[in-house]
């Protein structure tokens, strides 16, 4: 099916109106996105929303019900036509590493080079191990390695056949927070150095933001927004994205003008014009970084919750029954529960949704 296809676009990967699932039920419903050469994309969403199912369809393990998947302008999946996984030039890395326990690190990586033999193969394996900083552990066995090291081996093995695209399914979930952060940045560097595109599946928004160029936020098998991290945070397309991505909550407001909303935190003015009529009731998104401490301010909500986090403290403030919100202050700004604290809203990005 890859023969004689005429190139359509410059995209590396195009997913058009994809639907797929198991048995009779569709899990993934009519999703579309496209990834540029060299970019790292992300499927971000709560557990069970269909992320791994999409990866299985991309890898060719799952036939699709509707739409199409194109890789380098060749159609690799259509309803009733699925190019076999081994013919796709797609590599996979899983959460549980899936290394061969009875093989050394070098042999695990060499497994990706089944068709090559001799000194050339060894040279290539050592190059890959150097890339993932494991050249000294070539002759060790997986059980002698830490989780992070095992995942580096899995990555080297997936990179060995020089795939066009790498799929990573929650690859850092079994690692502790610190290592997860370091390894995700390392993996990003490695992929960028090689110019290899990837799709990362994760439910961790910080990981998605740190590692990926484009992120799809998924809910119940549907893409809510496909965008760069900055826009997902500052220009969420709907309430779900606003709540799932980043911290924050909603306070009630009333529209005064296209970019102006009256709330109990005063008049909030933003950088985008809405089309609502004046007087429309809305919910305004308040992020912890939208609130600043201002001793001159007459607005004095009370502290109802306080979570110390080292360099910063997360406060929950109450202005009234309806208006509660969170703020992140540097931890030297130390207030006690019940204290009235002068604050001011400083939000460049005004995000609001009509009250339903
Ligand atoms: P995620 O990776 O986002 O956590 P999955 O893609 O694994 O979600 O699962 C999406 C939905 O598909 C879930 O409701 C799950 O129960 C269902 N599902 C996953 N794998 C199978 C399977 N092999 N057979 C039937 N249903 C499945
Ligand atoms: Mg999954």
Coordinates of N, CA and C in Angstrom, one line a residue, residues 27-240:
X27 N -13.5 3.7 20.7 CA -12.9 4.3 21.9 C -12.4 5.7 21.4
X28 N -11.8 5.7 20.2 CA -11.3 7.0 19.7 C -12.2 7.4 18.6
X29 N -12.7 8.7 18.7 CA -13.7 9.2 17.9 C -13.3 10.4 17.0
X30 N -13.1 10.1 15.7 CA -12.9 11.1 14.7 C -11.9 12.2 15.1
X31 N -10.7 11.7 15.4 CA -9.6 12.7 15.8 C -8.7 13.0 14.6
X32 N -8.2 14.2 14.6 CA -7.3 14.6 13.5 C -6.2 15.5 14.1
X33 N -5.0 15.2 13.7 CA -3.9 16.1 14.0 C -2.7 15.8 13.1
X34 N -1.8 16.6 13.0 CA -0.6 16.4 12.1 C 0.7 16.9 12.8
X35 N 1.7 16.1 12.5 CA 3.0 16.4 13.2 C 4.1 16.7 12.1
X36 N 4.8 17.8 12.4 CA 5.9 18.2 11.4 C 7.1 17.3 11.6
X37 N 8.0 17.3 10.6 CA 9.3 16.5 10.7 C 10.1 17.1 11.9
X38 N 10.6 16.2 12.7 CA 11.4 16.6 13.8 C 10.7 17.0 15.1
X39 N 9.4 17.1 15.0 CA 8.7 17.6 16.2 C 8.3 16.5 17.2
X40 N 8.1 16.8 18.4 CA 7.7 15.9 19.4 C 6.2 16.3 19.8
X41 N 5.3 15.3 19.5 CA 3.9 15.6 19.8 C 3.6 14.8 21.1
X42 N 2.5 15.2 21.7 CA 2.0 14.6 22.9 C 0.5 14.3 22.9
X43 N 0.2 13.1 23.4 CA -1.2 12.8 23.7 C -1.4 12.9 25.2
X44 N -2.1 13.9 25.7 CA -2.2 14.2 27.1 C -3.7 14.0 27.5
X45 N -3.9 13.3 28.6 CA -5.3 13.1 29.0 C -5.4 12.2 30.2
X46 N -6.6 12.2 30.9 CA -6.7 11.3 32.0 C -6.7 9.8 31.6
X47 N -6.5 9.0 32.6 CA -6.4 7.6 32.4 C -7.7 7.1 31.7
X48 N -7.6 6.2 30.7 CA -8.7 5.6 30.1 C -9.3 6.5 28.9
X49 N -8.7 7.6 28.6 CA -9.3 8.4 27.5 C -9.0 8.0 26.1
X50 N -8.1 7.0 26.0 CA -7.8 6.4 24.7 C -6.4 6.7 24.1
X51 N -5.5 7.2 25.0 CA -4.1 7.5 24.5 C -3.4 6.3 23.9
X52 N -3.4 5.2 24.7 CA -2.6 4.0 24.3 C -3.3 3.4 23.0
X53 N -4.6 3.5 23.0 CA -5.4 3.0 21.8 C -4.9 3.7 20.5
X54 N -4.7 5.0 20.6 CA -4.3 5.8 19.5 C -2.9 5.3 19.1
X55 N -2.0 5.1 20.1 CA -0.6 4.6 19.8 C -0.7 3.3 19.1
X56 N -1.6 2.4 19.6 CA -1.7 1.1 18.9 C -2.1 1.2 17.5
X57 N -3.0 2.1 17.2 CA -3.4 2.3 15.8 C -2.3 2.9 15.0
X58 N -1.5 3.8 15.6 CA -0.4 4.4 14.8 C 0.7 3.3 14.5
X59 N 0.9 2.4 15.5 CA 1.9 1.4 15.4 C 1.5 0.3 14.5
X60 N 0.2 0.2 14.2 CA -0.3 -0.9 13.3 C -0.8 -2.1 14.0
X61 N -0.9 -2.1 15.3 CA -1.4 -3.2 16.1 C -2.9 -3.3 16.1
X62 N -3.5 -2.1 15.8 CA -5.0 -2.1 15.9 C -5.5 -1.5 14.6
X63 N -6.4 -2.3 13.9 CA -7.0 -1.8 12.7 C -8.0 -0.7 13.0
X64 N -8.2 0.2 12.1 CA -9.0 1.4 12.4 C -10.4 1.2 11.7
X65 N -11.4 1.9 12.3 CA -12.8 1.9 11.8 C -13.0 3.0 10.8
X66 N -12.4 4.1 11.0 CA -12.7 5.2 10.1 C -11.5 6.2 10.0
X67 N -11.4 6.9 8.9 CA -10.4 7.9 8.7 C -9.1 7.3 8.1
X68 N -8.0 7.9 8.3 CA -6.7 7.4 7.7 C -5.6 7.9 8.5
X69 N -4.5 7.1 8.5 CA -3.2 7.5 9.1 C -2.2 7.5 7.9
X70 N -1.4 8.7 7.8 CA -0.4 8.8 6.8 C 0.9 9.1 7.4
X71 N 2.0 8.3 7.0 CA 3.3 8.6 7.5 C 4.2 8.9 6.3
X72 N 4.8 10.1 6.3 CA 5.6 10.5 5.2 C 4.8 10.4 3.9
X73 N 3.6 10.9 4.0 CA 2.7 11.0 2.8 C 2.3 9.6 2.3
X74 N 2.6 8.5 3.0 CA 2.1 7.2 2.5 C 1.0 6.8 3.5
X75 N -0.1 6.3 3.0 CA -1.2 5.9 3.8 C -0.8 4.5 4.4
X76 N -0.8 4.5 5.8 CA -0.4 3.2 6.4 C -1.6 2.5 7.1
X77 N -2.7 3.3 7.4 CA -3.9 2.7 7.9 C -5.1 3.3 7.2
X78 N -6.0 2.4 6.8 CA -7.3 2.8 6.3 C -8.3 1.7 6.9
X79 N -9.6 2.0 7.0 CA -10.5 0.9 7.4 C -10.3 -0.3 6.4
X80 N -10.0 -1.4 7.0 CA -9.8 -2.6 6.1 C -8.5 -2.8 5.5
X81 N -7.6 -1.8 5.7 CA -6.2 -1.9 5.2 C -5.2 -1.4 6.3
X82 N -4.4 -2.4 6.8 CA -3.5 -2.0 7.9 C -2.1 -2.5 7.5
X83 N -1.2 -1.5 7.2 CA 0.2 -1.9 6.9 C 0.8 -2.6 8.2
X84 N 1.5 -3.7 8.0 CA 2.0 -4.5 9.2 C 2.9 -3.6 10.0
X85 N 2.9 -3.8 11.3 CA 3.8 -3.0 12.2 C 5.2 -2.9 11.8
X86 N 5.8 -4.1 11.4 CA 7.2 -4.2 11.1 C 7.6 -3.4 9.8
X87 N 6.6 -3.1 9.0 CA 6.8 -2.3 7.8 C 6.7 -0.8 7.9
X88 N 6.4 -0.4 9.1 CA 6.0 1.0 9.3 C 7.2 1.9 9.6
X89 N 8.3 1.4 10.0 CA 9.5 2.2 10.5 C 9.1 3.0 11.7
X90 N 8.3 2.4 12.6 CA 7.9 3.1 13.8 C 8.5 2.3 15.0
X91 N 9.2 3.0 15.9 CA 9.7 2.4 17.1 C 8.8 2.7 18.3
X92 N 8.9 1.7 19.3 CA 8.0 1.9 20.5 C 8.8 1.8 21.8
X93 N 8.5 2.6 22.7 CA 9.0 2.5 24.1 C 7.8 2.4 25.1
X94 N 7.8 1.4 25.9 CA 6.7 1.2 26.8 C 7.1 1.6 28.3
X95 N 6.0 1.7 29.1 CA 6.2 2.1 30.5 C 7.0 1.1 31.2
X96 N 6.9 -0.2 30.9 CA 7.5 -1.3 31.7 C 8.9 -1.7 31.1
X97 N 9.4 -0.9 30.2 CA 10.8 -1.1 29.6 C 10.8 -2.3 28.6
X98 N 10.1 -3.5 29.0 CA 10.0 -4.6 28.1 C 11.4 -5.0 27.5
X99 N 12.4 -5.0 28.3 CA 13.8 -5.5 27.9 C 13.8 -7.0 28.0
X100 N 14.7 -7.7 27.2 CA 14.9 -9.1 27.3 C 15.8 -9.4 28.5
X101 N 15.3 -10.1 29.6 CA 16.1 -10.2 30.8 C 17.4 -11.1 30.6
X102 N 17.4 -12.0 29.7 CA 18.5 -12.9 29.6 C 19.5 -12.4 28.6
X103 N 19.3 -11.2 28.1 CA 20.3 -10.6 27.1 C 21.0 -9.4 27.8
X104 N 22.3 -9.2 27.4 CA 23.0 -8.0 27.9 C 22.4 -6.8 27.3
X105 N 22.8 -5.6 27.9 CA 22.4 -4.3 27.4 C 22.7 -4.2 25.9
X106 N 23.9 -4.6 25.5 CA 24.3 -4.5 24.1 C 23.5 -5.4 23.2
X107 N 23.2 -6.6 23.7 CA 22.4 -7.5 22.9 C 20.9 -7.0 22.8
X108 N 20.4 -6.4 23.8 CA 19.1 -5.8 23.8 C 19.0 -4.8 22.7
X109 N 20.0 -3.9 22.7 CA 20.0 -2.8 21.7 C 20.2 -3.4 20.3
X110 N 21.1 -4.4 20.2 CA 21.4 -5.1 18.9 C 20.2 -5.8 18.4
X111 N 19.3 -6.1 19.2 CA 18.1 -6.8 18.8 C 17.3 -6.0 17.7
X112 N 17.5 -4.7 17.9 CA 16.8 -3.8 16.9 C 17.6 -3.8 15.6
X113 N 18.7 -4.5 15.5 CA 19.5 -4.5 14.3 C 19.7 -6.0 13.8
X114 N 18.6 -6.7 13.9 CA 18.6 -8.1 13.6 C 19.3 -8.5 12.2
X115 N 19.1 -7.6 11.3 CA 19.7 -7.9 10.0 C 21.1 -7.6 9.8
X116 N 21.7 -7.0 10.8 CA 23.1 -6.6 10.7 C 24.0 -7.6 11.5
X117 N 25.3 -7.7 11.0 CA 26.2 -8.7 11.7 C 27.5 -8.0 11.9
X118 N 28.4 -8.7 12.8 CA 29.8 -8.4 12.8 C 30.2 -7.1 13.5
X119 N 31.4 -6.6 13.2 CA 32.0 -5.5 13.8 C 31.1 -4.2 13.6
X120 N 30.5 -4.1 12.4 CA 29.7 -2.9 12.2 C 28.6 -2.8 13.1
X121 N 28.0 -3.9 13.4 CA 26.8 -4.0 14.3 C 27.3 -3.5 15.7
X122 N 28.4 -4.1 16.2 CA 28.9 -3.7 17.5 C 29.2 -2.2 17.6
X123 N 29.8 -1.7 16.5 CA 30.1 -0.2 16.5 C 28.8 0.6 16.6
X124 N 27.8 0.2 15.9 CA 26.5 0.9 15.9 C 25.8 0.8 17.3
X125 N 25.9 -0.4 17.9 CA 25.3 -0.6 19.2 C 26.0 0.4 20.2
X126 N 27.4 0.4 20.1 CA 28.1 1.2 21.0 C 27.8 2.7 20.8
X127 N 27.6 3.1 19.6 CA 27.2 4.5 19.3 C 25.9 4.9 19.9
X128 N 25.0 3.9 19.8 CA 23.7 4.2 20.4 C 23.8 4.2 22.0
X129 N 24.6 3.3 22.5 CA 24.7 3.3 24.0 C 25.4 4.6 24.5
X130 N 26.3 5.1 23.6 CA 27.0 6.4 24.0 C 25.9 7.5 24.0
X131 N 25.1 7.5 23.0 CA 24.0 8.5 22.9 C 23.1 8.6 24.1
X132 N 22.8 7.4 24.7 CA 22.0 7.4 25.9 C 22.8 7.3 27.2
X133 N 24.1 7.6 27.1 CA 25.0 7.6 28.2 C 25.1 6.3 29.0
X134 N 25.2 5.2 28.2 CA 25.3 3.9 28.9 C 26.4 3.0 28.3
X135 N 27.4 3.7 27.7 CA 28.5 2.9 27.1 C 29.2 2.0 28.0
X136 N 29.3 2.4 29.3 CA 30.0 1.6 30.3 C 29.2 0.3 30.8
X137 N 28.0 0.3 30.4 CA 27.1 -0.8 30.9 C 26.7 -1.8 29.8
X138 N 27.5 -1.8 28.7 CA 27.1 -2.6 27.5 C 27.0 -4.1 27.9
X139 N 27.8 -4.6 28.8 CA 27.8 -6.0 29.1 C 27.0 -6.4 30.4
X140 N 26.3 -5.4 30.9 CA 25.5 -5.7 32.1 C 24.1 -6.3 31.6
X141 N 23.4 -6.8 32.6 CA 22.1 -7.4 32.3 C 21.0 -6.4 32.9
X142 N 19.8 -6.4 32.3 CA 18.8 -5.5 32.7 C 18.6 -5.4 34.2
X143 N 18.6 -6.6 34.9 CA 18.3 -6.5 36.4 C 19.4 -5.8 37.2
X144 N 20.6 -5.6 36.6 CA 21.6 -4.9 37.2 C 21.5 -3.3 37.1
X145 N 20.5 -2.9 36.3 CA 20.3 -1.5 36.0 C 19.2 -0.9 36.8
X146 N 19.3 0.4 37.0 CA 18.1 1.2 37.6 C 17.0 1.3 36.6
X147 N 15.9 1.7 37.1 CA 14.7 1.9 36.1 C 15.0 2.9 35.0
X148 N 15.7 4.0 35.4 CA 16.0 5.0 34.4 C 17.0 4.5 33.4
X149 N 18.0 3.7 33.8 CA 18.9 3.1 32.9 C 18.2 2.1 32.0
X150 N 17.3 1.3 32.5 CA 16.6 0.4 31.7 C 15.8 1.1 30.6
X151 N 15.2 2.2 31.0 CA 14.4 3.0 30.0 C 15.3 3.6 28.9
X152 N 16.6 3.9 29.3 CA 17.5 4.4 28.2 C 17.9 3.3 27.3
X153 N 18.0 2.0 27.8 CA 18.3 0.9 26.9 C 17.1 0.7 26.0
X154 N 15.9 0.8 26.5 CA 14.7 0.6 25.7 C 14.7 1.6 24.6
X155 N 15.1 2.8 24.9 CA 15.1 3.9 23.9 C 16.1 3.6 22.8
X156 N 17.3 3.2 23.3 CA 18.4 2.9 22.3 C 18.0 1.7 21.4
X157 N 17.3 0.8 21.9 CA 16.8 -0.4 21.1 C 15.8 0.1 20.1
X158 N 14.9 1.0 20.5 CA 13.9 1.5 19.6 C 14.5 2.4 18.5
X159 N 15.6 3.1 18.8 CA 16.3 4.0 17.9 C 17.1 3.2 16.9
X160 N 17.6 2.0 17.3 CA 18.6 1.2 16.5 C 18.2 1.1 15.0
X161 N 16.9 0.7 14.7 CA 16.6 0.5 13.3 C 16.4 1.8 12.5
X162 N 16.7 2.9 13.1 CA 16.5 4.3 12.5 C 15.1 4.5 12.1
X163 N 14.2 4.5 13.0 CA 12.7 4.7 12.7 C 12.4 6.1 12.3
X164 N 11.3 6.3 11.6 CA 10.9 7.6 11.2 C 10.2 8.3 12.3
X165 N 9.6 7.5 13.2 CA 8.8 8.0 14.3 C 8.9 7.1 15.5
X166 N 9.0 7.7 16.7 CA 9.1 6.9 17.9 C 7.8 7.1 18.7
X167 N 7.2 6.1 19.2 CA 6.0 6.2 20.1 C 6.4 5.9 21.5
X168 N 6.2 6.7 22.4 CA 6.6 6.5 23.8 C 5.3 6.5 24.7
X169 N 5.0 5.3 25.3 CA 3.8 5.2 26.0 C 4.1 5.3 27.5
X170 N 3.8 6.4 28.1 CA 4.0 6.7 29.6 C 5.4 6.1 30.0
X171 N 6.5 6.5 29.3 CA 7.8 5.9 29.5 C 8.4 6.2 30.8
X172 N 8.0 7.2 31.5 CA 8.7 7.7 32.7 C 7.8 7.4 34.0
X173 N 6.7 6.8 33.8 CA 5.7 6.7 34.9 C 6.2 5.8 36.0
X174 N 7.1 4.9 35.8 CA 7.6 4.1 36.9 C 8.8 4.7 37.6
X175 N 9.2 5.9 37.2 CA 10.4 6.5 37.8 C 10.0 7.6 38.8
X176 N 10.8 7.9 39.8 CA 10.5 8.9 40.7 C 10.6 10.3 40.1
X177 N 9.9 11.3 40.7 CA 9.7 12.6 40.1 C 10.9 13.2 39.6
X178 N 12.0 13.2 40.4 CA 13.2 13.9 40.0 C 13.9 13.2 38.7
X179 N 13.9 11.9 38.7 CA 14.5 11.2 37.6 C 13.7 11.3 36.4
X180 N 12.4 11.4 36.6 CA 11.4 11.5 35.5 C 11.7 12.8 34.7
X181 N 11.9 13.9 35.5 CA 12.1 15.2 34.9 C 13.4 15.2 34.1
X182 N 14.5 14.6 34.7 CA 15.8 14.7 34.1 C 15.8 13.8 32.8
X183 N 15.2 12.6 32.9 CA 15.2 11.7 31.8 C 14.3 12.2 30.6
X184 N 13.2 12.9 31.0 CA 12.4 13.4 29.9 C 13.1 14.5 29.1
X185 N 13.9 15.3 29.8 CA 14.7 16.3 29.1 C 15.8 15.7 28.3
X186 N 16.4 14.7 28.9 CA 17.5 13.9 28.2 C 16.9 13.3 26.9
X187 N 15.8 12.7 27.0 CA 15.2 12.0 25.8 C 14.8 13.1 24.8
X188 N 14.3 14.2 25.2 CA 14.0 15.3 24.3 C 15.3 15.7 23.5
X189 N 16.4 15.9 24.3 CA 17.7 16.2 23.7 C 18.1 15.2 22.6
X190 N 18.0 13.9 23.0 CA 18.5 12.9 22.1 C 17.6 12.9 20.8
X191 N 16.3 13.0 21.0 CA 15.5 13.0 19.8 C 15.7 14.2 18.9
X192 N 16.0 15.3 19.5 CA 16.2 16.6 18.8 C 17.6 16.5 18.1
X193 N 18.6 15.9 18.8 CA 19.9 15.7 18.1 C 19.8 14.9 16.9
X194 N 19.0 13.8 17.0 CA 18.9 12.9 15.9 C 17.9 13.4 14.8
X195 N 17.1 14.4 15.2 CA 16.0 14.8 14.3 C 14.9 13.8 14.2
X196 N 14.7 13.0 15.2 CA 13.6 12.0 15.1 C 12.4 12.5 15.7
X197 N 11.3 12.3 15.0 CA 10.0 12.7 15.6 C 9.4 11.7 16.5
X198 N 8.6 12.2 17.4 CA 8.1 11.2 18.4 C 6.7 11.7 18.9
X199 N 6.0 10.7 19.4 CA 4.7 11.0 20.1 C 4.8 10.4 21.5
X200 N 4.6 11.3 22.4 CA 4.7 10.8 23.8 C 3.3 10.8 24.4
X201 N 3.0 9.7 25.0 CA 1.7 9.5 25.8 C 1.9 9.8 27.2
X202 N 1.2 10.7 27.8 CA 1.3 10.9 29.3 C 0.1 11.4 29.9
X203 N -0.1 11.3 31.2 CA -1.2 12.0 31.9 C -0.6 13.1 32.7
X204 N 0.7 13.3 32.6 CA 1.4 14.3 33.4 C 1.6 15.6 32.6
X205 N 0.9 16.6 32.9 CA 0.9 17.9 32.1 C 2.3 18.5 32.1
X206 N 3.0 18.5 33.3 CA 4.3 19.1 33.3 C 5.3 18.4 32.4
X207 N 5.2 17.1 32.3 CA 6.1 16.3 31.4 C 5.7 16.6 30.0
X208 N 4.5 16.7 29.7 CA 4.0 17.1 28.3 C 4.6 18.4 27.9
X209 N 4.5 19.4 28.8 CA 5.0 20.7 28.5 C 6.5 20.8 28.4
X210 N 7.2 20.1 29.2 CA 8.7 20.1 29.2 C 9.2 19.5 28.0
X211 N 8.6 18.5 27.5 CA 9.2 17.6 26.5 C 8.7 17.9 25.1
X212 N 7.5 18.4 24.9 CA 6.8 18.3 23.6 C 6.6 19.7 23.0
X213 N 6.6 19.7 21.6 CA 6.3 20.9 20.9 C 4.9 21.1 20.7
X214 N 4.1 20.1 20.5 CA 2.7 20.2 20.3 C 2.0 19.2 21.2
X215 N 0.8 19.6 21.7 CA 0.2 18.7 22.7 C -1.3 18.6 22.3
X216 N -1.8 17.3 22.3 CA -3.3 17.1 22.1 C -3.8 16.8 23.5
X217 N -4.8 17.6 23.9 CA -5.5 17.3 25.2 C -6.7 16.4 24.8
X218 N -6.8 15.2 25.4 CA -7.9 14.3 25.0 C -8.8 14.1 26.2
X219 N -10.1 13.9 25.8 CA -11.1 13.5 26.8 C -12.1 12.5 26.1
X220 N -12.3 11.4 26.7 CA -13.2 10.4 26.2 C -13.0 10.1 24.7
X221 N -11.8 10.0 24.3 CA -11.5 9.6 22.9 C -11.6 10.7 21.9
X222 N -11.7 11.9 22.4 CA -11.8 13.1 21.5 C -10.7 14.1 21.8
X223 N -10.2 14.7 20.8 CA -9.2 15.8 21.0 C -9.9 17.1 21.3
X224 N -9.6 17.7 22.5 CA -10.2 18.9 22.9 C -9.4 20.1 22.3
X225 N -8.1 20.0 22.2 CA -7.3 21.0 21.6 C -5.9 20.4 21.3
X226 N -5.4 20.8 20.1 CA -4.1 20.4 19.6 C -3.3 21.7 19.4
X227 N -2.3 21.9 20.3 CA -1.7 23.3 20.3 C -0.4 23.2 20.9
X228 N 0.3 24.3 20.9 CA 1.6 24.4 21.6 C 1.3 24.6 23.1
X229 N 2.2 24.2 24.0 CA 1.9 24.3 25.4 C 1.5 25.7 25.9
X230 N 2.2 26.7 25.4 CA 1.9 28.1 25.8 C 0.4 28.4 25.6
X231 N -0.1 28.0 24.4 CA -1.5 28.3 24.1 C -2.5 27.4 24.9
X232 N -2.1 26.2 25.2 CA -3.0 25.3 26.0 C -3.2 26.0 27.4
X233 N -2.1 26.5 27.9 CA -2.2 27.1 29.2 C -2.9 28.5 29.2
X234 N -2.5 29.3 28.2 CA -3.1 30.7 28.3 C -4.3 30.9 27.4
X235 N -4.5 30.0 26.4 CA -5.7 30.1 25.6 C -6.5 28.8 25.5
X236 N -6.9 28.2 26.6 CA -7.5 26.9 26.6 C -8.9 27.0 25.8
X237 N -9.1 26.0 25.0 CA -10.3 26.1 24.1 C -11.6 25.9 24.8
X238 N -11.6 25.2 25.9 CA -12.8 25.0 26.7 C -12.5 24.8 28.2
X239 N -13.6 24.6 28.9 CA -13.4 24.4 30.4 C -12.6 23.2 30.7
X240 N -12.7 22.1 30.0 CA -12.0 20.9 30.3 C -10.5 21.2 30.2

